[in-house]
PDB file of C-alpha atoms in Angstrom:
ATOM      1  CA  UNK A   9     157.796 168.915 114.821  1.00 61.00           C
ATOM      2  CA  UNK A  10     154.803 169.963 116.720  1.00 72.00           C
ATOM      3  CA  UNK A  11     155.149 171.549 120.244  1.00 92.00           C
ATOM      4  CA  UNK A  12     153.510 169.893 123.629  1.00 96.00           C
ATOM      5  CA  UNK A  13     149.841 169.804 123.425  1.00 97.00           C
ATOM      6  CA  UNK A  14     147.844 170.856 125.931  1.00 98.00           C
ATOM      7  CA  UNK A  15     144.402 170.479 126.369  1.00 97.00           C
ATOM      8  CA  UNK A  16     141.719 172.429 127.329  1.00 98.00           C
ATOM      9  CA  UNK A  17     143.707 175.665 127.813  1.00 97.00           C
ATOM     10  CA  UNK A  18     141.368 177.208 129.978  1.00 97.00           C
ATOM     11  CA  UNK A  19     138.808 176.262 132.721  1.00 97.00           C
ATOM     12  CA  UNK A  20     136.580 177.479 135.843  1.00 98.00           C
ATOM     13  CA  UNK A  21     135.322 174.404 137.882  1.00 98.00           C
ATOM     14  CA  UNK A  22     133.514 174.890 141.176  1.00 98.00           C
ATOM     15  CA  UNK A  23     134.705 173.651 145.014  1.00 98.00           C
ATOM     16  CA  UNK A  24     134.202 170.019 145.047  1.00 98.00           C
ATOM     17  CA  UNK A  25     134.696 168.836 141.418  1.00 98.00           C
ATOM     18  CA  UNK A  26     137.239 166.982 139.659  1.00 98.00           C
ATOM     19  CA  UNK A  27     138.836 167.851 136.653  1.00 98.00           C
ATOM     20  CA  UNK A  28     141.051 165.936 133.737  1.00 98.00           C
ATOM     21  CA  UNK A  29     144.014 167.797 131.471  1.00 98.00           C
ATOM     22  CA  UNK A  30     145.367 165.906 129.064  1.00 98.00           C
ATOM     23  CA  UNK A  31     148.857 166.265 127.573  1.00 98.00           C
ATOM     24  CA  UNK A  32     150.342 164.953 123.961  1.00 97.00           C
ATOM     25  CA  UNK A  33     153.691 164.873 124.301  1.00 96.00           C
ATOM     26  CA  UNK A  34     156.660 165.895 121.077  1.00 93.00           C
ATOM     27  CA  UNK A  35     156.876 163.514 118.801  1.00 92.00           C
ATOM     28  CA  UNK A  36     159.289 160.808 119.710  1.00 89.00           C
ATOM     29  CA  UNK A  37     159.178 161.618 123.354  1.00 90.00           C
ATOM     30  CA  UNK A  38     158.192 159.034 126.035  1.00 91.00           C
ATOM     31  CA  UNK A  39     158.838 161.100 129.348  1.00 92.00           C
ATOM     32  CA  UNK A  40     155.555 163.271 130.378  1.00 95.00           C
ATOM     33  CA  UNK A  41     156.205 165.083 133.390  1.00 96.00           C
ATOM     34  CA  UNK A  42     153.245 167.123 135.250  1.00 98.00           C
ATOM     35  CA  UNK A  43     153.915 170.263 137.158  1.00 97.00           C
ATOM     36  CA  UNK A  44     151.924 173.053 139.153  1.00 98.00           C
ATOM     37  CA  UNK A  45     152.598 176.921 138.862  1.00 97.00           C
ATOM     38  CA  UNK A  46     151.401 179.448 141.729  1.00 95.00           C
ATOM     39  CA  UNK A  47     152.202 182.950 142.321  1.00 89.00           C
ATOM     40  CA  UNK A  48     152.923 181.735 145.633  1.00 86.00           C
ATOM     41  CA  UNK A  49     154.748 178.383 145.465  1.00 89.00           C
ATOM     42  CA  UNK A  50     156.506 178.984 142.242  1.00 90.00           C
ATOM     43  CA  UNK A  51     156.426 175.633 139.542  1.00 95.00           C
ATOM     44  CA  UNK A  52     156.694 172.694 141.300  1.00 96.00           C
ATOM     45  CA  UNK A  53     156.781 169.234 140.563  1.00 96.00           C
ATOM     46  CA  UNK A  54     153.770 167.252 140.320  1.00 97.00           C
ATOM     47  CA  UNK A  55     154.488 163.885 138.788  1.00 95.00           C
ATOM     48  CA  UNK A  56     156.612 162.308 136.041  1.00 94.00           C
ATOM     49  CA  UNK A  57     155.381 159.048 133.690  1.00 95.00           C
ATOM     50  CA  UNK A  58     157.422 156.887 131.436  1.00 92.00           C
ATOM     51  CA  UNK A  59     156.558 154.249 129.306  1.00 91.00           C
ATOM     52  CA  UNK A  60     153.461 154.275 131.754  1.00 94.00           C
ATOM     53  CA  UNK A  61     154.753 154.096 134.509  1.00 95.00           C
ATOM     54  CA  UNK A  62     155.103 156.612 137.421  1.00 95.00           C
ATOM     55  CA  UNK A  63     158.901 157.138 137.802  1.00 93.00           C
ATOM     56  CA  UNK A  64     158.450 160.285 140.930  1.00 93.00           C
ATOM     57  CA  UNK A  65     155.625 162.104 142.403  1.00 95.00           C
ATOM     58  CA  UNK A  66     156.142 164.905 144.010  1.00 95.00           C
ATOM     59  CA  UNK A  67     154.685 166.481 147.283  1.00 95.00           C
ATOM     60  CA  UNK A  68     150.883 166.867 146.861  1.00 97.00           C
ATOM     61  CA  UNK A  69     147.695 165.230 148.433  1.00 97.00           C
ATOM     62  CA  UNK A  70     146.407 161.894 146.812  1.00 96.00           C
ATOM     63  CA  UNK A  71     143.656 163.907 145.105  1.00 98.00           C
ATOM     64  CA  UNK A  72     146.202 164.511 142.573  1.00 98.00           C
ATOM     65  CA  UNK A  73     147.145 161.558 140.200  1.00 97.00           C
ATOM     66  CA  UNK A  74     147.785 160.900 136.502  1.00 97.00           C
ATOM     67  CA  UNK A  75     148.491 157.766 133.994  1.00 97.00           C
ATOM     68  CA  UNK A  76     150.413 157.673 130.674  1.00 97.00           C
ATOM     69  CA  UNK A  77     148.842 155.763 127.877  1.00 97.00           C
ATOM     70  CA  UNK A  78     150.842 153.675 125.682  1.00 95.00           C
ATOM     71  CA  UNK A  79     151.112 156.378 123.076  1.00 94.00           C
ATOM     72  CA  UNK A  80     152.977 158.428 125.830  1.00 94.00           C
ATOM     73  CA  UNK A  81     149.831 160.844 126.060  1.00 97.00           C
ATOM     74  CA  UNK A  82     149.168 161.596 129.505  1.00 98.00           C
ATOM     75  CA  UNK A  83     146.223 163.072 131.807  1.00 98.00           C
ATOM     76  CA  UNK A  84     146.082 164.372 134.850  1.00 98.00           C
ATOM     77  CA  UNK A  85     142.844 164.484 137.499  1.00 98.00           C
ATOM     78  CA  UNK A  86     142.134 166.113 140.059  1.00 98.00           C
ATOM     79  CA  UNK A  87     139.308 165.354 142.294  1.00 97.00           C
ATOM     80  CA  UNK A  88     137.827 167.089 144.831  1.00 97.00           C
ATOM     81  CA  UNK A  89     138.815 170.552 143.773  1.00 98.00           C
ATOM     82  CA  UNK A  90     139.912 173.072 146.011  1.00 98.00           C
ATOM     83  CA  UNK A  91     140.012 177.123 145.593  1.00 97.00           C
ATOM     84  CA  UNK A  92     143.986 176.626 146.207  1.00 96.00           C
ATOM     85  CA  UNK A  93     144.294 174.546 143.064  1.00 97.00           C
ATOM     86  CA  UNK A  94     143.618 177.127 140.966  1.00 97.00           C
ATOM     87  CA  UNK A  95     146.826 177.034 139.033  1.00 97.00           C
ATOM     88  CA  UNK A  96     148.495 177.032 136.004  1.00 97.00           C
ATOM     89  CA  UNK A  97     149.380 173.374 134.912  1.00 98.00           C
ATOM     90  CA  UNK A  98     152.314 172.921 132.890  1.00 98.00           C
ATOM     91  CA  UNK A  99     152.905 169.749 131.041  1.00 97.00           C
ATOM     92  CA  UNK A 100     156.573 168.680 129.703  1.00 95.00           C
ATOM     93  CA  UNK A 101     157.965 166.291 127.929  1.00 93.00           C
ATOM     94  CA  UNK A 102     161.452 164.768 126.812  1.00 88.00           C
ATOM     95  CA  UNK A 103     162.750 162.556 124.981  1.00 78.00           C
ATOM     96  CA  UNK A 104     164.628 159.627 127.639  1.00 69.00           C
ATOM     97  CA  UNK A 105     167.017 160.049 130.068  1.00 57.00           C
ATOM     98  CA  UNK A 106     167.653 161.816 133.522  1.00 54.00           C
ATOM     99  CA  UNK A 107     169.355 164.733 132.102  1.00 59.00           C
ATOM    100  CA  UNK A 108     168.057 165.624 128.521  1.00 70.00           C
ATOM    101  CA  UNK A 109     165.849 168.774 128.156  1.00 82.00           C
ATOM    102  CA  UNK A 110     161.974 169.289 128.985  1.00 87.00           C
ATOM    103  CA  UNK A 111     159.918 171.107 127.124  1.00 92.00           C
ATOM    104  CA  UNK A 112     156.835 172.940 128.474  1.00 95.00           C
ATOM    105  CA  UNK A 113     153.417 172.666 126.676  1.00 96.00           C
ATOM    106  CA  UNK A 114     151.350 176.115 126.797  1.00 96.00           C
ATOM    107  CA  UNK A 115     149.733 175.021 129.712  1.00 97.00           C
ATOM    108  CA  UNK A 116     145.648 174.896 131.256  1.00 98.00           C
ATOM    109  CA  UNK A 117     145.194 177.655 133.472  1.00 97.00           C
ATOM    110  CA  UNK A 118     142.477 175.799 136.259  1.00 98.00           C
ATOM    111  CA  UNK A 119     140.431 178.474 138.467  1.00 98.00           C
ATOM    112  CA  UNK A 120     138.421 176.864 140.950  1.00 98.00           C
ATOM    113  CA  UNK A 121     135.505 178.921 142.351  1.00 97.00           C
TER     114      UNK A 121
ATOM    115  CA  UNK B   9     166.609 175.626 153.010  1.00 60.00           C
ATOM    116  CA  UNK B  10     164.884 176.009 149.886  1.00 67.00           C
ATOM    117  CA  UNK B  11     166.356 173.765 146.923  1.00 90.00           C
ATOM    118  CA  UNK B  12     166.843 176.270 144.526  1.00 96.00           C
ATOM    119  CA  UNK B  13     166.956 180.122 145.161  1.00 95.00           C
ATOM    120  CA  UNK B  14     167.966 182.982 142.741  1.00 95.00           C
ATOM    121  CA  UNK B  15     168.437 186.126 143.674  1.00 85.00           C
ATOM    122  CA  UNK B  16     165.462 188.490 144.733  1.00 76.00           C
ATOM    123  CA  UNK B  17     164.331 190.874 141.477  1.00 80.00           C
ATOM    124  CA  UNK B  18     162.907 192.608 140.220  1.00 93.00           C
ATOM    125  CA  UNK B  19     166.135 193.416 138.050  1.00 95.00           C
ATOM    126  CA  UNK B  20     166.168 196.658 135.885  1.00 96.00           C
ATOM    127  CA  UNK B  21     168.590 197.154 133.267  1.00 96.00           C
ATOM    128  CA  UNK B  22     168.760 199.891 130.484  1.00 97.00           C
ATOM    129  CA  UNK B  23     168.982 198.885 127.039  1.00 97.00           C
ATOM    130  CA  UNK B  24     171.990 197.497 125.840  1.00 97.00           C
ATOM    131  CA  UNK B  25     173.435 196.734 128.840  1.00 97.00           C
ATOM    132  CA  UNK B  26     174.416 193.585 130.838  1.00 97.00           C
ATOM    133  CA  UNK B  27     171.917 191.555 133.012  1.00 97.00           C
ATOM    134  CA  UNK B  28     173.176 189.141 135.489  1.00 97.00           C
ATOM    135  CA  UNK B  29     171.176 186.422 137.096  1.00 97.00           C
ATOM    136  CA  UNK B  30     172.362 183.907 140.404  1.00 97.00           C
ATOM    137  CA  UNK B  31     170.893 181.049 141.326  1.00 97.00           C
ATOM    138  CA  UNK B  32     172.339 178.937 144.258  1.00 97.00           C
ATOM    139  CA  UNK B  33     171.184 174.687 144.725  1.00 96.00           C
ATOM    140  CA  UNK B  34     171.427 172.525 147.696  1.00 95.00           C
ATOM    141  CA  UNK B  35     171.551 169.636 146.244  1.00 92.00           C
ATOM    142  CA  UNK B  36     175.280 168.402 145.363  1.00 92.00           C
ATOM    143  CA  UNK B  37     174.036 165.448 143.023  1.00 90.00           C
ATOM    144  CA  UNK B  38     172.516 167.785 140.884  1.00 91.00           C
ATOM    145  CA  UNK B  39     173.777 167.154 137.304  1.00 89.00           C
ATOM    146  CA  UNK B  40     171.884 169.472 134.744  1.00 92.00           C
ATOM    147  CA  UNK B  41     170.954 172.678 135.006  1.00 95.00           C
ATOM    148  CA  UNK B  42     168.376 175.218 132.647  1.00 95.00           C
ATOM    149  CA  UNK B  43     167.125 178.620 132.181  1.00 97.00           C
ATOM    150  CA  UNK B  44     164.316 179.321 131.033  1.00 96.00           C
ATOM    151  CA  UNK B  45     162.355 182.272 130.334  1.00 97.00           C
ATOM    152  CA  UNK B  46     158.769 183.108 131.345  1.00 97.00           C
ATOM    153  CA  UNK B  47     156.774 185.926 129.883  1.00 97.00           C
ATOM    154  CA  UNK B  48     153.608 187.324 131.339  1.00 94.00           C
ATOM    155  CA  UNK B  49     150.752 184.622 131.034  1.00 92.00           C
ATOM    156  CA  UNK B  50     152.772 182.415 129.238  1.00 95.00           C
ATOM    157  CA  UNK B  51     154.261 179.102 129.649  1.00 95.00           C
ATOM    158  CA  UNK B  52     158.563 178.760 130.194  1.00 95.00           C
ATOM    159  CA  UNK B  53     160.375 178.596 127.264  1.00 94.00           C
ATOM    160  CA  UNK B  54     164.188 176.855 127.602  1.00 93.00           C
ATOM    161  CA  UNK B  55     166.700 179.499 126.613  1.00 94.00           C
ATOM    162  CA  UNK B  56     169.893 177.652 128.231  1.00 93.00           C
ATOM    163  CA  UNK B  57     171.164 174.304 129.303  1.00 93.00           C
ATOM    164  CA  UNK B  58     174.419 173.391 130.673  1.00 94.00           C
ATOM    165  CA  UNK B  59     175.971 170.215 132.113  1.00 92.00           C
ATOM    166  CA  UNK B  60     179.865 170.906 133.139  1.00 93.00           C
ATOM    167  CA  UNK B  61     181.839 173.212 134.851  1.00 96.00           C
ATOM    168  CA  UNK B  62     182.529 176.874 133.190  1.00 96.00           C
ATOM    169  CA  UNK B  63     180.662 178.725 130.266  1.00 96.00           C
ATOM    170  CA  UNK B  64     178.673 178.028 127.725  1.00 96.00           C
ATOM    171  CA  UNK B  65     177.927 180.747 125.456  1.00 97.00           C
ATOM    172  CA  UNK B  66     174.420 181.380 122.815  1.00 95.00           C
ATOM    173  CA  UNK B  67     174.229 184.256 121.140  1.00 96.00           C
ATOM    174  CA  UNK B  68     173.630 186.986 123.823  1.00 97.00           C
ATOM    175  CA  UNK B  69     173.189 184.325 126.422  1.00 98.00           C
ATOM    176  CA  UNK B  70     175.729 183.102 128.421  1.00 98.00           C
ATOM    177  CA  UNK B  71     175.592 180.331 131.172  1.00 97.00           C
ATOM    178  CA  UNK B  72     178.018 179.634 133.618  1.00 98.00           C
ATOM    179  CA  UNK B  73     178.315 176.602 136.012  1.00 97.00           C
ATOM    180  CA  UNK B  74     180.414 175.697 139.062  1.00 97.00           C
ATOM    181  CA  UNK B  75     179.542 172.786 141.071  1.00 96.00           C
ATOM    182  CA  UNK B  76     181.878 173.533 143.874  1.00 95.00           C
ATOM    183  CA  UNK B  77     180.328 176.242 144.545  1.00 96.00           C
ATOM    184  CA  UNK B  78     176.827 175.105 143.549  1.00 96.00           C
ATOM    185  CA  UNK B  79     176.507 178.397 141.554  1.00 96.00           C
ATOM    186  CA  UNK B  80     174.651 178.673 138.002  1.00 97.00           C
ATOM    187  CA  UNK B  81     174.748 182.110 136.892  1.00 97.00           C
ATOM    188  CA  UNK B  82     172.746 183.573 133.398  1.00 98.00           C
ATOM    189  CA  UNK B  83     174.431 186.702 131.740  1.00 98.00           C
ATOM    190  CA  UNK B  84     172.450 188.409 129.045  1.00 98.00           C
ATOM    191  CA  UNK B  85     174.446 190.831 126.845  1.00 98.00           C
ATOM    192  CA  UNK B  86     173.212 194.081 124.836  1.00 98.00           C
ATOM    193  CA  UNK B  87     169.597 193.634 126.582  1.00 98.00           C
ATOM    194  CA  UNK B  88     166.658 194.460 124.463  1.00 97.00           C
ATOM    195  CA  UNK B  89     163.091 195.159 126.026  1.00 96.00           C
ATOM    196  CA  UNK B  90     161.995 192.139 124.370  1.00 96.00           C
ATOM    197  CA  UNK B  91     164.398 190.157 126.595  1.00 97.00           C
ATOM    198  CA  UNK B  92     161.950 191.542 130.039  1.00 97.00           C
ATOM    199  CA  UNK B  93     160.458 188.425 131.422  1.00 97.00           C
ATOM    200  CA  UNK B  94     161.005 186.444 134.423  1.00 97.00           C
ATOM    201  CA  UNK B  95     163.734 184.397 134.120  1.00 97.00           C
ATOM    202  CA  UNK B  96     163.529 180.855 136.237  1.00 97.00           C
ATOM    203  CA  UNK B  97     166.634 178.494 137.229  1.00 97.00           C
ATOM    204  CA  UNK B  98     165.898 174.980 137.063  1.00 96.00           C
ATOM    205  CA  UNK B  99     168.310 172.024 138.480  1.00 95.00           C
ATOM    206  CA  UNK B 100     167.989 168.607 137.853  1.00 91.00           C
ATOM    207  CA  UNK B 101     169.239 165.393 139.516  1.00 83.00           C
ATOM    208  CA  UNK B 102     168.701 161.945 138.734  1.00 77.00           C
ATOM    209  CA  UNK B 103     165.072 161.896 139.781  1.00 80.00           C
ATOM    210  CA  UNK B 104     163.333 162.687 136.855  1.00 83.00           C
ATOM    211  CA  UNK B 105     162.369 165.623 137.850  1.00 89.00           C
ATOM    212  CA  UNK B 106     163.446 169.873 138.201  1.00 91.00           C
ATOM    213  CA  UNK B 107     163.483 171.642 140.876  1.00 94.00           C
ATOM    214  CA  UNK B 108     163.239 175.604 140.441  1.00 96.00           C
ATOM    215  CA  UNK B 109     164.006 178.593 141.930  1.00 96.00           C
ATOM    216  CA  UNK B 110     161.382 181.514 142.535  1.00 95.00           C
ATOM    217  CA  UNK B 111     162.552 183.066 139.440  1.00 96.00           C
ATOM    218  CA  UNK B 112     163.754 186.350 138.765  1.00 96.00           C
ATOM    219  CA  UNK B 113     161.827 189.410 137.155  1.00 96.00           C
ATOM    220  CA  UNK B 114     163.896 191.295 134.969  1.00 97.00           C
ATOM    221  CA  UNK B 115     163.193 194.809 132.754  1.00 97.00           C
ATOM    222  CA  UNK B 116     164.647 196.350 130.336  1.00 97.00           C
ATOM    223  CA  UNK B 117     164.310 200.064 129.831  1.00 94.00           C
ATOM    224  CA  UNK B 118     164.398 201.578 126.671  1.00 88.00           C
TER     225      UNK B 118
END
């Protein structure tokens, strides 16, 4: 069974612009979640989608949303890019459930400039 | 209060022995609980997950739980350099989400 798939895996956008990162999910699995990883802040939560819809969204600023499509693949925009956002964003997924494991993709590493 | 702390690393070990990791949550409704390990430049990777009270043993890995105390602890046996990583607690709760601690830098010397 293939892994989480992230794409792109690297990119350098400048103050001011938006950016997309997508996410394909396991096979079978219909819970996307979204988080951000900082040397600073650790990972933390960004957002979590299933069957399309937006179950929780963590604490960040309404530049940051995403959408699930009806294959469970999922992006992830944000606009207005800030030097703080550089990050490395993880994408997870699971198969149902409140409990059951998540599994990270390899992640896009975002540095804003 | 942070939701989920671990204790402070970095933690060196020689080869072959034991490493011991803490981690501590806040939240009492908390219901799942997962280690995973982090090497340099690379995304977590699960290595653990346990639900109830007591231990749960994999190969060199052993997890132990107790919600009373809100206490998850990871014990790695015989450590090998290739086990030197950061190693993260994560807890969840019925929010569809994990919360995780800081993580914990641990190194094995040869």
């Amino acid at each position: 069974k293939a892994g989480v798939t992230q794409t792109p895996r690297y990119l350098i956008k400048t103050r001011g612009q938006q950016v997309t990162l997508s996410c394909s999910p396991i096979s079978g699995h219909r819970s996307v979640s979204w988080y951000q990883q900082t040397p600073g802040q650790g990972l933390q939560f960004l957002f979590e989608y299933f069957s399309e819809t937006q179950r929780n969204k963590g604490n960040f600023p309404g530049r940051f949303s995403g959408r699930q499509f009806s294959n469970s693949r999922s992006e992830m925009n944000v606009s207005t890019l800030e030097l703080g956002d550089s990050a490395l964003y993880l994408c997870a997924s699971r198969e149902q459930g409140d409990s059951s494991t998540i599994y990270f993709g390899e992640g896009s590493w975002l540095t804003v400039v | 209060q942070k939701e989920v702390e671990q204790n402070s690393g970095p933690l060196s070990v020689p080869e072959g022995a034991i490493a011991s990791l803490n981690c501590t949550y806040s939240d009492r409704g908390s219901q799942s609980f997962f280690w995973y390990r982090q090497y340099s430049g690379k995304s977590p990777e699960l290595i653990m997950f346990i639900y109830s009270n007591g231990d749960k043993e994999d190969g060199r890995f052993t997890a132990q739980l107790n919600k009373a105390s809100q206490y998850v602890s990871l014990l790695i046996r015989d450590s090998q350099p290739s086990d030197s990583a950061t190693y993260l607690c994560a807890v969840g709760s019925n929010d569809y989400k994990l919360s995780f601690g800081a993580g914990t830098t641990v190194t094995v010397r040869a």
